[in-house]
Amino acid sequence: MAGLIVTAQGANGQPCTTANDGKVKWDRDKLEMYSFHLTVPENCTSLTVKLDFLATAAPTGFSAGASTNENLAMLSWNTVVLYPDGVNASDLRVTPSITLPSAWQFGTALRRTDQPAVGAQTYSASFEPVSLETLIDSPVLAGKFFREIALAPEVTPKHFLDIAADGPEDLALPPERVENFSRLVREAGALYQSRHYGEYHFLVTLSDSVAHFGLEHHQSSDDRMAAKTFIEADRFVLAGSLLPHEFTHSWNGKYRRPADLATSNYQKPMEDDLLWVYEGLTQYLGDVLAARSGIWTQDDYRAMLAEKAATLDNWPGRQWRNLQDTATMAQVLYGAGGGWDNWRRGVDFYPEGELVWLDVDTTIRKMSGGKKSLDDFLGKFEGLGGNTSPKVVPYTFEDVVAGLSAVVPNDWASFLRQRLDTNQAHAPLGGIEGGGYKVSYAPQPSAWSEKENTLNTTVDFWFSLGLHVNTAGVLTDVLKGGPADKAGLGPDMRLVAVNGRSYTPALLRTAVYNAEGSGPGIELIVENSGFYKLLKVDYHGGERYPVLERVAGAPDLLDDILKPLAK
Ligand SMILES: [Zn+2]
């Protein structure tokens, strides 16, 4: 932010002080640096605060990353808001308005109170008064190339896909994509047995010049993807769980929220220990909903799950950091990443939380003889109170345990704490095994993995050499204790040559293939910050890529879980 200028007015609305050009002096708090102290001059009854937000961020990272370009903008109100210290965000009323170029349209969960002016260069839109909490939770997506599509029109409340794109061609999504999202709306209703919003807007930015991520809100979601995501099939599949994930948060995260994340305003610190429910359960359900909505085939889902499960199962950081600690330290781990992530561990409560909840689901199905499932828990837990307007219903760990026990009696507290608090050498794969599958390794990458490598310009040797490398030869990570690590390779080094020839991904794959069994080791020339060295990788296990393999005769619960619920 920049340009914080405060002026004061008297009862007649006119400036009430001539000192300092009518400006009121402010001082920044020395500890809480987004807090400002000022003294209101005598005879002054109101303050006007002018605050600029400089939208110059880089197009990487999370919500602080770039949100606007020449033709579109995503306005997150928290970037332009100051509010009185100490108030409850739900008590403070705000009447928002925005000014936009005349050729732009917009989408938001806020309710508009005026009609657009015709012919002006810019126009202002006003919205109904809302609480500060609702304002912060209701961003506005605007753009020149904009399209709003009604989803599942027979469903009430109403749902809209609002898209702002880099160009008009990116808005031309095929009808089957729209049908996928309509199915998502129906499947979520069938799963949660409730809705907790007046209207829901998927606010989708399709752009190559903004940061790519998703951010949940109660009545909308901020979903940012590459420009061609809705018109290129491979991109659509790989980004397929983003909208289902953020939509799920309207129930799990916004309506039902861990009590220690439900603070009364934005200055109060939050505690993250239940993020394995907030995000782990959402990750599980978002992925299941992607399959139930037809965004993914069952093959897509299994390939995604195999990769996730195999990665966590070969994750050396498990030795020292348990799953619970990845949630408790989330504030720091969200900003971590880069090399040696496998030893540090990151926000693993997403993928490992997903495995835990799959384990819970298959356990309920087995213990109830197929009569109950996690869907029964969700109908009651997320559907508490039936259809409601947006509000927060907080929960604790004990509430989760009680909710599960009401579906199937079990020592759920021990079940969960054992997976959260102990340093288990292997990932919790009970849900995959209970679902009738096992993680195994094939000599060829899955179609899913091939798509990922093509779009990300990477090559996957994680389960063979123990390294991730891009097509330019830069190592993006190395598995601690794996063959590449033992040979002396590390993240950010660059592969220059493989067995005496200039590095190409195909050459390295051939070298791994030829080294299998009693073949020769692999000689690499690598560059490390301007220094070159020759390293020999002693690996003879051949190419290995994870797959889910069906266990003959075991009940195929995983296939059942992925079947649509909506009639
Ligand atoms: Zn999430």
mmCIF file of C-alpha atoms and ligand atoms in Angstrom, residues 216 245-246 249 278-279 282 350, ligand 1:
data_model
loop_
_atom_site.group_PDB
_atom_site.id
_atom_site.type_symbol
_atom_site.label_atom_id
_atom_site.label_comp_id
_atom_site.label_asym_id
_atom_site.label_seq_id
_atom_site.Cartn_x
_atom_site.Cartn_y
_atom_site.Cartn_z
ATOM 1 C CA GLU A 216 -11.887 -19.673 -0.892
ATOM 2 C CA HIS A 245 -11.657 -27.663 -3.892
ATOM 3 C CA GLU A 246 -12.478 -23.968 -3.462
ATOM 4 C CA HIS A 249 -14.472 -24.599 1.281
ATOM 5 C CA TYR A 278 -9.819 -27.482 6.897
ATOM 6 C CA GLU A 279 -7.486 -28.282 3.990
ATOM 7 C CA THR A 282 -11.194 -30.272 1.435
ATOM 8 C CA TYR A 350 -3.109 -31.115 2.119
HETATM 9 ZN ZN ZN B 1 -7.977 -25.000 0.375
#
